[in-house]
Tab-separated table of C-alpha atoms in Angstrom:
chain	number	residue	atom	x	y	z
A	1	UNK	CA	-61.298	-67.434	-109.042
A	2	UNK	CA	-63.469	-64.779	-109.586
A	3	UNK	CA	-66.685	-65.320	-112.162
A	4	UNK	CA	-66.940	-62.320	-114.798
A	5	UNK	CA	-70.017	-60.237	-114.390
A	6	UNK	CA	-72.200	-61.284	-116.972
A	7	UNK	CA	-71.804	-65.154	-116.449
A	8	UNK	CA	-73.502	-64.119	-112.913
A	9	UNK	CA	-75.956	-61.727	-113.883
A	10	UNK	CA	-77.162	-64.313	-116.762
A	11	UNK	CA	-77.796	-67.132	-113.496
A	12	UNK	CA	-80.676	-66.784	-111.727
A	13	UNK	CA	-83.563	-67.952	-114.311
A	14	UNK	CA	-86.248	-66.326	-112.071
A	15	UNK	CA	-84.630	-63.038	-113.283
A	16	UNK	CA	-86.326	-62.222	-116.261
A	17	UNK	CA	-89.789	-63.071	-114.757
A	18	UNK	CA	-88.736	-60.536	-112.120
A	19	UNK	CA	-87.872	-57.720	-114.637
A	20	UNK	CA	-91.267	-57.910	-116.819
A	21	UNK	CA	-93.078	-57.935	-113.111
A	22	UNK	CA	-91.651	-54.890	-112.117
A	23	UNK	CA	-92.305	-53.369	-115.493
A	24	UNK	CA	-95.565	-54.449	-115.662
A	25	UNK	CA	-96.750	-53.688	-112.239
A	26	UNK	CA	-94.381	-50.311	-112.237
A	27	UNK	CA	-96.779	-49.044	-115.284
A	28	UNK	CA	-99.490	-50.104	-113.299
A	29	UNK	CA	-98.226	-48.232	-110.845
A	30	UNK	CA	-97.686	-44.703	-112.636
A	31	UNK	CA	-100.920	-44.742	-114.384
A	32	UNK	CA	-102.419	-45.134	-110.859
A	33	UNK	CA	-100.100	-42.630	-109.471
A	34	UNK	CA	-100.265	-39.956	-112.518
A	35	UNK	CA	-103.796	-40.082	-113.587
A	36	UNK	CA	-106.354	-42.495	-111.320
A	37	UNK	CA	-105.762	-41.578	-108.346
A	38	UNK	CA	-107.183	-38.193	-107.164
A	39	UNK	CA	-106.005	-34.815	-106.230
A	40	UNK	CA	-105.839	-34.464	-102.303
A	41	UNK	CA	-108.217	-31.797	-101.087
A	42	UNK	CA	-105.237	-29.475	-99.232
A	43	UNK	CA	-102.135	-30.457	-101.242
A	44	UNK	CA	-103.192	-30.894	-104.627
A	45	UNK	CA	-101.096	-32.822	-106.943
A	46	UNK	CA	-98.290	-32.426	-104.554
A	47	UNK	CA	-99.629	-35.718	-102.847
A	48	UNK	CA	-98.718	-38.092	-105.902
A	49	UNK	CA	-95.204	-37.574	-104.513
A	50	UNK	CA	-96.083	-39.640	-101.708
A	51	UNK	CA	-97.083	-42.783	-104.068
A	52	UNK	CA	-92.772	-42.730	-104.177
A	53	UNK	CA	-92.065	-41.590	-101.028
A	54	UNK	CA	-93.980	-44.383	-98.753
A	55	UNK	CA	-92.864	-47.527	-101.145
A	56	UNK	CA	-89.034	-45.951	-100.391
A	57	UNK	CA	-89.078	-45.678	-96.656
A	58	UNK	CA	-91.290	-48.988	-96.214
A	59	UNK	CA	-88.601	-50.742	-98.839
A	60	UNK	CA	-85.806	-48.936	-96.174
A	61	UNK	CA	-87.710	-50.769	-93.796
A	62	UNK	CA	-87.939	-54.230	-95.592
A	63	UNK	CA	-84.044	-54.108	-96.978
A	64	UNK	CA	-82.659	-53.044	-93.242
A	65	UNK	CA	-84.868	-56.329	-91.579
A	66	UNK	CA	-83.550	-58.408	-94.246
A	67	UNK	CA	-79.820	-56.946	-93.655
A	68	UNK	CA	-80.724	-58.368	-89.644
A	69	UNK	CA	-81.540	-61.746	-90.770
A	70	UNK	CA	-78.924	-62.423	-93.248
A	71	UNK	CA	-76.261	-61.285	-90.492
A	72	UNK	CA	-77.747	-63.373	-87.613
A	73	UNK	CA	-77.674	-66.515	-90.274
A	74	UNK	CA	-74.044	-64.959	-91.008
A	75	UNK	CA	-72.973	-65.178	-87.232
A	76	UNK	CA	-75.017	-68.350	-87.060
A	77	UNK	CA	-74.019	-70.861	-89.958
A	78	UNK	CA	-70.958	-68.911	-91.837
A	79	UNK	CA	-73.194	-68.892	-94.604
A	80	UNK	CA	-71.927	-67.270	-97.415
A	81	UNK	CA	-75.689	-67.117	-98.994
A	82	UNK	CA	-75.787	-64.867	-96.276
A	83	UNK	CA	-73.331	-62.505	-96.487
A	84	UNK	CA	-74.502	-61.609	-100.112
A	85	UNK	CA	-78.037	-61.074	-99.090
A	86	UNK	CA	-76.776	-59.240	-96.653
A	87	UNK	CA	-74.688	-56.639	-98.543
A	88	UNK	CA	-76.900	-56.856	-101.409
A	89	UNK	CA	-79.785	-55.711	-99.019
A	90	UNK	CA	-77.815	-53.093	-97.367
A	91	UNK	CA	-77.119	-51.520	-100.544
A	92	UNK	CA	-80.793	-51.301	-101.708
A	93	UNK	CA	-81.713	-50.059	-98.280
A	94	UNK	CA	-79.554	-46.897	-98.409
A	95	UNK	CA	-80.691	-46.248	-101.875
A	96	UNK	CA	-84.085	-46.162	-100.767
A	97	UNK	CA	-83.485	-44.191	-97.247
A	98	UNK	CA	-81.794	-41.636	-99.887
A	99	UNK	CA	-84.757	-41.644	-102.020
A	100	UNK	CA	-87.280	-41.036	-99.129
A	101	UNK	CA	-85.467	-38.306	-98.033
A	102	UNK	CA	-84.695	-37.093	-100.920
A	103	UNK	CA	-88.600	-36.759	-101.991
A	104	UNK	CA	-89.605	-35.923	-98.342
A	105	UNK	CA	-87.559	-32.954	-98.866
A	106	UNK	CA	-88.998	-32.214	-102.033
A	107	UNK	CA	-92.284	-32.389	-100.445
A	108	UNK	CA	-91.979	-30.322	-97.709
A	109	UNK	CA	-90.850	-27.467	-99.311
A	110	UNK	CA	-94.072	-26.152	-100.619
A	111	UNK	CA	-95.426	-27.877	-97.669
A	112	UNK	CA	-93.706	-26.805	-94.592
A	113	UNK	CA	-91.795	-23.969	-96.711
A	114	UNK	CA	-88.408	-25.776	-95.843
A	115	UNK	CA	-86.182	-28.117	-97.344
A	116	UNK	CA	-85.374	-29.439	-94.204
A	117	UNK	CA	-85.492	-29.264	-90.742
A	118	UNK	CA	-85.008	-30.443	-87.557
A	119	UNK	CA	-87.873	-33.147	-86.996
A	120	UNK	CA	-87.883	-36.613	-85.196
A	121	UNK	CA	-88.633	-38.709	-88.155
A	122	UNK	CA	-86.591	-36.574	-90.183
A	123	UNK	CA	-83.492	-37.013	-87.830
A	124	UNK	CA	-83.426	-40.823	-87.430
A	125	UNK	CA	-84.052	-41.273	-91.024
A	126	UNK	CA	-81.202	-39.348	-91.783
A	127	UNK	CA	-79.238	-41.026	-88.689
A	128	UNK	CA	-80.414	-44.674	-90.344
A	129	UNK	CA	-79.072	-43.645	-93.451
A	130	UNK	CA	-75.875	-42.477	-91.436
A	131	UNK	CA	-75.785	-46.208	-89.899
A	132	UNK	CA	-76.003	-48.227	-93.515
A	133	UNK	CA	-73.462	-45.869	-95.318
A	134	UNK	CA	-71.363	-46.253	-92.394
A	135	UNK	CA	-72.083	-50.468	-92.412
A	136	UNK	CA	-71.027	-50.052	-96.353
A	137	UNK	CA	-68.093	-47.896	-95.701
A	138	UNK	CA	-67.118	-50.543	-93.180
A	139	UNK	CA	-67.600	-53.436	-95.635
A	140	UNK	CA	-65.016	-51.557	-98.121
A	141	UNK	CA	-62.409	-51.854	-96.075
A	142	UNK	CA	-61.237	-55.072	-96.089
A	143	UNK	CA	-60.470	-57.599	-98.536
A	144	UNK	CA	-60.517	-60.633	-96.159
A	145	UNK	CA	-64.674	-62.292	-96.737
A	146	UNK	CA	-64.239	-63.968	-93.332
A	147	UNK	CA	-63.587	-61.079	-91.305
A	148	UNK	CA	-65.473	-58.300	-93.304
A	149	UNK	CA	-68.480	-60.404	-93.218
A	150	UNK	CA	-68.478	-60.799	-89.783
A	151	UNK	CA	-67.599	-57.326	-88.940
A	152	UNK	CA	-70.462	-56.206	-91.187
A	153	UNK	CA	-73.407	-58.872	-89.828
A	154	UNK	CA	-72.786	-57.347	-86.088
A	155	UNK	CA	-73.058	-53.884	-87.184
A	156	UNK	CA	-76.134	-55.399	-89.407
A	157	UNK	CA	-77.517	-56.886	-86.492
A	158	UNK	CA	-77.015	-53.623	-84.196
A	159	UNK	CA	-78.201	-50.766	-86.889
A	160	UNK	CA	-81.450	-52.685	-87.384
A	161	UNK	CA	-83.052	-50.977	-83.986
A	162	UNK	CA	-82.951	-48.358	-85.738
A	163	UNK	CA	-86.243	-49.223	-87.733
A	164	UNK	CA	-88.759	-48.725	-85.438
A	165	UNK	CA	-86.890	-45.933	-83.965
A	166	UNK	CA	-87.659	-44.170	-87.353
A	167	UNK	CA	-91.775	-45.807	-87.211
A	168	UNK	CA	-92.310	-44.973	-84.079
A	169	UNK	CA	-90.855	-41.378	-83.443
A	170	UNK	CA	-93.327	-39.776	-85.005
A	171	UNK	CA	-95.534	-40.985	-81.834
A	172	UNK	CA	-93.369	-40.930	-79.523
A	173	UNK	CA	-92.042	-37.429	-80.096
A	174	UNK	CA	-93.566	-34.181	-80.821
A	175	UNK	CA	-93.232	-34.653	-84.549
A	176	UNK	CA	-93.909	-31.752	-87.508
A	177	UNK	CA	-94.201	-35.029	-89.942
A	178	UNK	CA	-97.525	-36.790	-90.365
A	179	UNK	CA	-98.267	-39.816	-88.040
A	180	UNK	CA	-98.722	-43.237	-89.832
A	181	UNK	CA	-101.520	-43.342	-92.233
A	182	UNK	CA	-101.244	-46.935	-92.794
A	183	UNK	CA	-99.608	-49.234	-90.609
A	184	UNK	CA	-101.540	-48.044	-87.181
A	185	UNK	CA	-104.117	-49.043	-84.985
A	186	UNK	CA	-107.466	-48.680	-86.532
A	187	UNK	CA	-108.197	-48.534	-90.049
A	188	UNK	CA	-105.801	-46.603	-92.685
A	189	UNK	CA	-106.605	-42.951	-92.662
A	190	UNK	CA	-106.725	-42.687	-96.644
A	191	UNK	CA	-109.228	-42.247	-99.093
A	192	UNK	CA	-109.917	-45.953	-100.965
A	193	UNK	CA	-108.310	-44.899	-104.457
A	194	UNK	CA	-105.509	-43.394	-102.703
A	195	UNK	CA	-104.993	-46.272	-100.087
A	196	UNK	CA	-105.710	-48.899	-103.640
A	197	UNK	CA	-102.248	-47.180	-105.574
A	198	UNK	CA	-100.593	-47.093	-102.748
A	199	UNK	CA	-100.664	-50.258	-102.189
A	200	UNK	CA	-100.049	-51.262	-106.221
A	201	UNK	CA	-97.056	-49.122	-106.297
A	202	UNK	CA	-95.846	-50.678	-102.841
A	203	UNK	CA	-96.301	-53.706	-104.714
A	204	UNK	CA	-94.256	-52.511	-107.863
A	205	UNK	CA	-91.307	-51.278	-105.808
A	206	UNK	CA	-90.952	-54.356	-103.536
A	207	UNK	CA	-90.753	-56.367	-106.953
A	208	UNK	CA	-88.115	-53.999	-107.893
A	209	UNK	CA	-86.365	-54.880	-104.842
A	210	UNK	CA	-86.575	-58.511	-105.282
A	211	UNK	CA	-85.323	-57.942	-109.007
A	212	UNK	CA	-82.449	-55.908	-107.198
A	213	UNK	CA	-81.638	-58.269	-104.214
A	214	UNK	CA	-81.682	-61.054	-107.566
A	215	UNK	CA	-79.160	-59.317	-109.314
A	216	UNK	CA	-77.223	-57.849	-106.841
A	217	UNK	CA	-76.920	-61.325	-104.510
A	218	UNK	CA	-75.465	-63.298	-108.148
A	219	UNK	CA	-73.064	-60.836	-108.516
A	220	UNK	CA	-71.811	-60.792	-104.658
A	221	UNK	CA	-71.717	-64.862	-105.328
A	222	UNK	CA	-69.640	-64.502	-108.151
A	223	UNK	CA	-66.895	-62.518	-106.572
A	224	UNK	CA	-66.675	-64.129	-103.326
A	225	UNK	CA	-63.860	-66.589	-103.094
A	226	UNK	CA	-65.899	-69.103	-101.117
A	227	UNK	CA	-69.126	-70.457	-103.248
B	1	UNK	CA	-66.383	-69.097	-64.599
B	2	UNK	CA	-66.370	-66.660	-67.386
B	3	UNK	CA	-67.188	-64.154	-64.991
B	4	UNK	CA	-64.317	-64.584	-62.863
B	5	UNK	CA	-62.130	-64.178	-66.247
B	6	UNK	CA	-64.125	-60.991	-67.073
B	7	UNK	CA	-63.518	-59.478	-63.671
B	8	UNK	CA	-59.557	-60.290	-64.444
B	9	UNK	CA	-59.477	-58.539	-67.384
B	10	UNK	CA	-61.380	-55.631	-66.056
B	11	UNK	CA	-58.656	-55.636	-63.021
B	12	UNK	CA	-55.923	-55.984	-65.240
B	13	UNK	CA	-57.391	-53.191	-67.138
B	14	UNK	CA	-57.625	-51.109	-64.328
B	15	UNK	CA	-54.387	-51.735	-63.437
B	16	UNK	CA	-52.550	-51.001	-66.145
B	17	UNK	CA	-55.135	-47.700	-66.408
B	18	UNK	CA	-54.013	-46.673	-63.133
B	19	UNK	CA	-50.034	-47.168	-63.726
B	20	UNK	CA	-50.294	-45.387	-66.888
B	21	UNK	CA	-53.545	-43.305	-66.689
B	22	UNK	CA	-53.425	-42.082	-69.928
B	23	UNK	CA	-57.155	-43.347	-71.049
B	24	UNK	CA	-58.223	-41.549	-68.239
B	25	UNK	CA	-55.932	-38.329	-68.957
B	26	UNK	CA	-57.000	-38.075	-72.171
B	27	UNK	CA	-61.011	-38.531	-72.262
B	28	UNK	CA	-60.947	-35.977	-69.060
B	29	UNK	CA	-58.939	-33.880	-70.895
B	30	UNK	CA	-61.035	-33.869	-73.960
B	31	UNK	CA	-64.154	-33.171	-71.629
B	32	UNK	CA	-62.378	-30.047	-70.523
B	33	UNK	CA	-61.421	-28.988	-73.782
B	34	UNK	CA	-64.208	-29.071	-75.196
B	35	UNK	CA	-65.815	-27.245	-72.816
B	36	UNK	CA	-63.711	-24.502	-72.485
B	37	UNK	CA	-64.097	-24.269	-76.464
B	38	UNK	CA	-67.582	-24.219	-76.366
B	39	UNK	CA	-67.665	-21.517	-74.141
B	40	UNK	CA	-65.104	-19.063	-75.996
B	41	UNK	CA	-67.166	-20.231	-79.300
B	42	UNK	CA	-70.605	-19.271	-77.968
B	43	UNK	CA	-69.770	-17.037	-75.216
B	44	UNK	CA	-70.681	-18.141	-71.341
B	45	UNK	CA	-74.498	-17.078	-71.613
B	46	UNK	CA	-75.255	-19.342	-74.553
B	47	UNK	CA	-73.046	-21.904	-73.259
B	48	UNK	CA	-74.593	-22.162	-69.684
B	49	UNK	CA	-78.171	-22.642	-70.899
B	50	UNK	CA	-78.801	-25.897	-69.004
B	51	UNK	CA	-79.733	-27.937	-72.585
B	52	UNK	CA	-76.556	-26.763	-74.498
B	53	UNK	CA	-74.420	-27.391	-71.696
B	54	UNK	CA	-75.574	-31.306	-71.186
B	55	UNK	CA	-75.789	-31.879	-74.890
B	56	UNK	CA	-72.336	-30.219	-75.234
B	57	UNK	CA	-71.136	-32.687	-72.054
B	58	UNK	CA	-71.949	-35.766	-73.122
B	59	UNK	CA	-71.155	-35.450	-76.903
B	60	UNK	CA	-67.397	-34.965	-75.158
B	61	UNK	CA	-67.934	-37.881	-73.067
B	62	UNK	CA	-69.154	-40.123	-75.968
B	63	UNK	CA	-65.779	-39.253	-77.708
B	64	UNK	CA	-64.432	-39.676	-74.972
B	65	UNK	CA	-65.602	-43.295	-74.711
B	66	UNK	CA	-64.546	-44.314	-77.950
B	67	UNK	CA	-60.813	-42.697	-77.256
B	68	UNK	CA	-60.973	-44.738	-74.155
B	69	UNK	CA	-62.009	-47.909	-75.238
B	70	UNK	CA	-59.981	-47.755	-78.379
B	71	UNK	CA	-56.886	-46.834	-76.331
B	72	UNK	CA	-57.702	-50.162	-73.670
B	73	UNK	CA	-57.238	-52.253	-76.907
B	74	UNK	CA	-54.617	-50.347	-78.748
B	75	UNK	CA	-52.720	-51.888	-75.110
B	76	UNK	CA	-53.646	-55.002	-76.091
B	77	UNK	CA	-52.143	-55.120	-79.110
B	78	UNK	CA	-49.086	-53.268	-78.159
B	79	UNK	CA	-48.090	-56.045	-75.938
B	80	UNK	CA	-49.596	-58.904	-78.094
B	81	UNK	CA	-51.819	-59.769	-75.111
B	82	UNK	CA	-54.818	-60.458	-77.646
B	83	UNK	CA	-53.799	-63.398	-79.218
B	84	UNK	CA	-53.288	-65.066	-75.715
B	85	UNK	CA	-56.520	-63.986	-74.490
B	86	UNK	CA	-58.286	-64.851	-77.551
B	87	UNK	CA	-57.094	-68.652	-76.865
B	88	UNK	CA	-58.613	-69.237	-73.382
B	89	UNK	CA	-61.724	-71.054	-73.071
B	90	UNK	CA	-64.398	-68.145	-72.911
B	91	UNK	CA	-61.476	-65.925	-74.153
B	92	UNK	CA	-63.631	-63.811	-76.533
B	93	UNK	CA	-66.893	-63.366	-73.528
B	94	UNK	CA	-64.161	-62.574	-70.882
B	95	UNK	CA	-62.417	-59.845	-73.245
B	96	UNK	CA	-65.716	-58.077	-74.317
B	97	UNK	CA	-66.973	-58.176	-70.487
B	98	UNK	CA	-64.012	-57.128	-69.010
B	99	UNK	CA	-63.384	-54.368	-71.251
B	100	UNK	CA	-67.169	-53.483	-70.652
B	101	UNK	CA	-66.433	-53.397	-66.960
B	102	UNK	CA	-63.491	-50.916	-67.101
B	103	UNK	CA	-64.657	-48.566	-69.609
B	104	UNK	CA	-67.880	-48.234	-67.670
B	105	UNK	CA	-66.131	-47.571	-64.317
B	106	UNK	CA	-63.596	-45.078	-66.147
B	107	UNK	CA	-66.529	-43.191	-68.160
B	108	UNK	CA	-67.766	-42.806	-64.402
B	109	UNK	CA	-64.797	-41.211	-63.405
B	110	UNK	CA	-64.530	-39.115	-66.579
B	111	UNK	CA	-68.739	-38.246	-66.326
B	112	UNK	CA	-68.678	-37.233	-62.623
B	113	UNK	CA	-65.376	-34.995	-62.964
B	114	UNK	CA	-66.608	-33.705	-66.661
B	115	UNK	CA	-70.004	-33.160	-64.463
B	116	UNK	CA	-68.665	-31.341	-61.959
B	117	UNK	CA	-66.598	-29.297	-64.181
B	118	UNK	CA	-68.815	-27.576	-66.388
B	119	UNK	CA	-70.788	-27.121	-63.455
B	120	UNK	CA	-67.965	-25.185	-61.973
B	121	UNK	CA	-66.952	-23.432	-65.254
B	122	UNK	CA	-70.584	-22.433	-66.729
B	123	UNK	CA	-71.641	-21.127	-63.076
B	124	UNK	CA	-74.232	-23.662	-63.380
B	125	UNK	CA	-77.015	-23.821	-60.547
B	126	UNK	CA	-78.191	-27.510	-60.359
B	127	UNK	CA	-81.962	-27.500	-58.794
B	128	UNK	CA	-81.863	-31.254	-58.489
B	129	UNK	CA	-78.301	-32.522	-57.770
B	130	UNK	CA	-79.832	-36.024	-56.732
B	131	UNK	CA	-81.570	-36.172	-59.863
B	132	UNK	CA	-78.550	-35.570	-62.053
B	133	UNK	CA	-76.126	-37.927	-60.132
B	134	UNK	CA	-78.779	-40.571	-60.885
B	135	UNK	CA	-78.926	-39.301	-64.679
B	136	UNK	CA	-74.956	-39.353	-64.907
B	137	UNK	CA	-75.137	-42.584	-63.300
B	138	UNK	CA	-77.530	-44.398	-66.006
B	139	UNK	CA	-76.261	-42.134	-68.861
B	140	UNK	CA	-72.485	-44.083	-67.874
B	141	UNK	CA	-73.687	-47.565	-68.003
B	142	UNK	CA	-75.346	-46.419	-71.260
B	143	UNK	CA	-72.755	-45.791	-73.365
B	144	UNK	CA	-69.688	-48.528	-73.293
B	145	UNK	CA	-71.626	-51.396	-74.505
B	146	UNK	CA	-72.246	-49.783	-78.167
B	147	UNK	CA	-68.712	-48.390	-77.955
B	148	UNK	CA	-66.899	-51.411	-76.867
B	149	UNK	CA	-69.128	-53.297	-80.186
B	150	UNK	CA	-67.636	-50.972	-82.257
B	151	UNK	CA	-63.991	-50.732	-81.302
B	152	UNK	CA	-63.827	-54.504	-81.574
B	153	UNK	CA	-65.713	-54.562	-84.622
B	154	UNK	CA	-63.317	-52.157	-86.553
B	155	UNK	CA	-59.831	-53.699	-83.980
B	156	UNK	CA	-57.907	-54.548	-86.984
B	157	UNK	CA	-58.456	-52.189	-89.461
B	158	UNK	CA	-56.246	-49.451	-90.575
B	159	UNK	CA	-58.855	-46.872	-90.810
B	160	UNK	CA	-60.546	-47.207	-87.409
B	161	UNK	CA	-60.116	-43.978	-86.162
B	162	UNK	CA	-62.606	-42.868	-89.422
B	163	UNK	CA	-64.951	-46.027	-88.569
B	164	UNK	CA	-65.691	-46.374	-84.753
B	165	UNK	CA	-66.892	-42.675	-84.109
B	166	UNK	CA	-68.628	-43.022	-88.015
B	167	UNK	CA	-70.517	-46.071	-86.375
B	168	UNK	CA	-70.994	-45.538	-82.524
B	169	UNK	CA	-72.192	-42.050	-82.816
B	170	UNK	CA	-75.227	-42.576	-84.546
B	171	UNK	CA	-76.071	-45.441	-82.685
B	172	UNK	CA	-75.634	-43.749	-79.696
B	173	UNK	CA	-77.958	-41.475	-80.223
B	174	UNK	CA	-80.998	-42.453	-78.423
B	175	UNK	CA	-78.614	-42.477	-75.408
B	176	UNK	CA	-77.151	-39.420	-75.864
B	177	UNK	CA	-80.417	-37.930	-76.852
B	178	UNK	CA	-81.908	-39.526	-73.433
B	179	UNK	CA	-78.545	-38.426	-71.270
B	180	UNK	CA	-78.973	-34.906	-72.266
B	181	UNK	CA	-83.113	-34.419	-71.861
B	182	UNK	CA	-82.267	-35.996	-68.242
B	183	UNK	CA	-79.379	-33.933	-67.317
B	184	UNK	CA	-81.234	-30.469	-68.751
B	185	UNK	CA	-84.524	-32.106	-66.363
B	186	UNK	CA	-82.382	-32.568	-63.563
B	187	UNK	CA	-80.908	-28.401	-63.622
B	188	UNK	CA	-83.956	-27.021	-64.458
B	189	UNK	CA	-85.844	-28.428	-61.621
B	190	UNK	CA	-88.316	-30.651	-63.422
B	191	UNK	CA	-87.831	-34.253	-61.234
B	192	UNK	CA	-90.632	-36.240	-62.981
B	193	UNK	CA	-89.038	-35.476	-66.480
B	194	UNK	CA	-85.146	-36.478	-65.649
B	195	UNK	CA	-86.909	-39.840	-64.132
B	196	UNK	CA	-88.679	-40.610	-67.105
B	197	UNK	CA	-85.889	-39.934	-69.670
B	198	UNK	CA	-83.886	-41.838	-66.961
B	199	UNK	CA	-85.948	-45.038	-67.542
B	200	UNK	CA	-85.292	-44.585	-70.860
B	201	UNK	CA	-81.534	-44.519	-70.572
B	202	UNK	CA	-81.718	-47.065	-68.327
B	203	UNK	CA	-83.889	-49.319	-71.036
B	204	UNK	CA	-81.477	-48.390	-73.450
B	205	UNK	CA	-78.303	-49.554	-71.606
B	206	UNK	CA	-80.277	-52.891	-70.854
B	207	UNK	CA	-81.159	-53.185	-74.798
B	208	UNK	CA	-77.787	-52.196	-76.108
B	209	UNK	CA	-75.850	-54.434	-72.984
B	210	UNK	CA	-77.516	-57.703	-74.076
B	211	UNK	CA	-76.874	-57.051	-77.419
B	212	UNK	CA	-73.191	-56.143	-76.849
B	213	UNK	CA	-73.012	-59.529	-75.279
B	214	UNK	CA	-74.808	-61.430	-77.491
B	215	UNK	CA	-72.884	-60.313	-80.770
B	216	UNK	CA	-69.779	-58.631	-79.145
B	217	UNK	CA	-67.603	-61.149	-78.590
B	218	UNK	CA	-67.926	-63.073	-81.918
B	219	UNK	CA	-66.825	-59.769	-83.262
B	220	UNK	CA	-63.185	-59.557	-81.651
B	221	UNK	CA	-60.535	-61.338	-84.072
């Protein structure tokens, strides 16, 4: 039988908590953004886009790995817990990839003085982005849980290499794109305010995320036929 | 054990490939099509420039993987063979293996003669012919794992002829990206470069082979 909507959204009690977090800390977040944080020396106020930008491609990151565990626990225990973390995950990860290349090409216009263009990190982004969409498309095509969940966690399982494909290209290829600021050897390459909202608005989104995955998981429970 | 199944199902495959080549017809024949389009599209200069013509080549045989593989199972469940493989001990492991087995031997075939051919059509001059059979070699053990994955993946569904190439074309592209730096190496003379993006291929194949066996065969319903 399947649950109506709100019944499921109205579950999880740690949901409100969640949603005053991620309003809380995403105000904290755009006051750092907008006003604290300075103007960068070459790009102006161009570089507030990347207070977005980052959180998006790191949550890309984050959702895609959590996509690989929930389909190994899928393949391993027939968890249905699983499969809704899963598709829930999957879901906020393409949003995300979208969103990073979506402001990455907003960036680089006045930067590079292109919308787009044919650039390693670019490329597998887009080609990760390619991979999910194609894992939801997949997903939508069958009505039987058993078999659509297990189709879906070994595509899951698969599509996740492509994650440090899309880290590590900038170094490993002759990239146009900025190598990694952050997560490198050595310390971050950032000024301290800059590195400080970063971090806070990392912070904000990935409580976004968890108010997403929240959400999104209770409703996947509610319509699956097995509880 | 299992491996003795796998290596009947790979014979049988064979087989039944070489009494009714039509796997084989069909990926060569999409090689050479595409190919010949390429060249009318682009005109013979532009075509024959050594990194168009391997990127060209082994787009074609990627497609042509998936059309092969997909075909080797589409025979499966023409004669309702599945079911009664499915059932033996190991069924599932012996299925995905053997099927790995044949498509890699028939994406040979297919990547030699697709090889040779554009070579023959594009008036190509190969400074390392050693280098590229090793290339070719790598870049057709490459390939069938992610495909096979896929094709069993999407085996039942209506719409796989939208879904495999949707899903094994991006994830192929590491290989293919690997395949054609090698191959383009291996004409233009530069050894040390085809070798390294051969190593590549070659760790690629061994990443996406254990993970083809790993997941594959709980994939196959």
């Amino acid at each position: 039988m399947i649950t109506t909507y709100p019944q499921a959204i109205s579950g999880p009690r740690v949901l409100p908590y969640l949603a005053v977090a991620s309003i809380l800390a995403g105000a904290g977040a755009l006051f750092m953004a907008l006003a604290w944080s300075p103007a960068d020396a070459n790009q102006g106020d161009l570089v507030r886009i990347m207070y977005v930008h980052v959180p998006a491609a790191w949550l890309a990151y984050l959702s895609f790995v959590v996509v690989f565990l929930a389909s190994v626990a899928w393949l391993w225990g027939r968890w249905p817990l699983a499969d809704a973390i899963a598709v829930a995950s999957a879901e906020i990860g393409v949003m995300f990839t979208g969103l990073a290349l979506v402001l990455g090409s907003i960036w680089a216009k006045p930067t590079w003085g292109v919308w787009w263009t044919w650039e390693p990190r670019l490329i597998t982004t887009a080609v990760m982005f390619a991979m999910y969409a194609g894992y939801l498309i997949l997903r939508s095509l069958s009505s039987d849980f058993d078999r659509r969940a297990t189709r879906a966690a070994v595509v899951g399982a698969i599509a996740v290499l492509n994650v440090p494909i899309v880290h590590l290209s900038v170094t490993w290829m002759n990239a146009l794109h900025q190598l990694p600021s952050v997560l490198r050897p050595g310390p971050p390459a950032l000024d301290g305010r800059m590195l400080s909202t970063l971090v806070v608005c990392v912070i904000a989104l990935t409580i976004f995320y968890a108010y997403c995955m929240v959400m999104r998981v209770s409703i996947e429970r509610a319509r699956s036929p097995r509880p | 054990m299992r491996l003795a199944r796998a290596r009947l199902v790979a014979g049988r495959e064979l087989r039944a490939e070489r009494a009714q080549p039509d796997g084989l017809a069909a990926a060569l024949g999409l090689v050479a099509i595409l190919v010949f389009t390429e060249s009318l599209l682009v005109g013979p200069a532009v075509a024959a420039a050594p990194g168009i013509a391997a990127a060209l080549l082994w787009i074609a045989l990627a497609l042509a993987t998936i059309l092969a593989v997909t075909r080797s199972f589409d025979r499966e469940l023409e004669d309702d063979a599945l079911e009664a493989l499915l059932v033996l001990p190991d069924g599932r492991d012996a299925l995905y293996a053997g099927k790995l087995i044949a498509a890699t031997l028939l994406l040979l075939v297919v990547a030699l003669g697709g090889t040779a051919l554009t070579i023959y059509l594009l008036d190509l001059e190969v400074a390392l012919p050693f280098h590229l059979l090793l290339v070719t070699l790598v870049g057709a053990l490459a390939l069938p794992p992610l495909v096979t994955l896929y094709v069993a993946v999407s085996l039942r569904l209506r719409a796989r002829a939208l879904v495999v190439p949707l899903l094994a074309l991006p994830a192929l592209l590491p290989q293919l990206i690997a395949v054609s730096a090698g191959v383009t190496a291996a004409i233009a003379g530069d050894g040390g470069a085809s070798l390294a993006w051969c190593g590549l291929l070659f760790a690629a194949a061994l990443a996406s082979a254990i993970a083809g066996f790993t997941i594959g065969p709980a994939a196959i319903e």
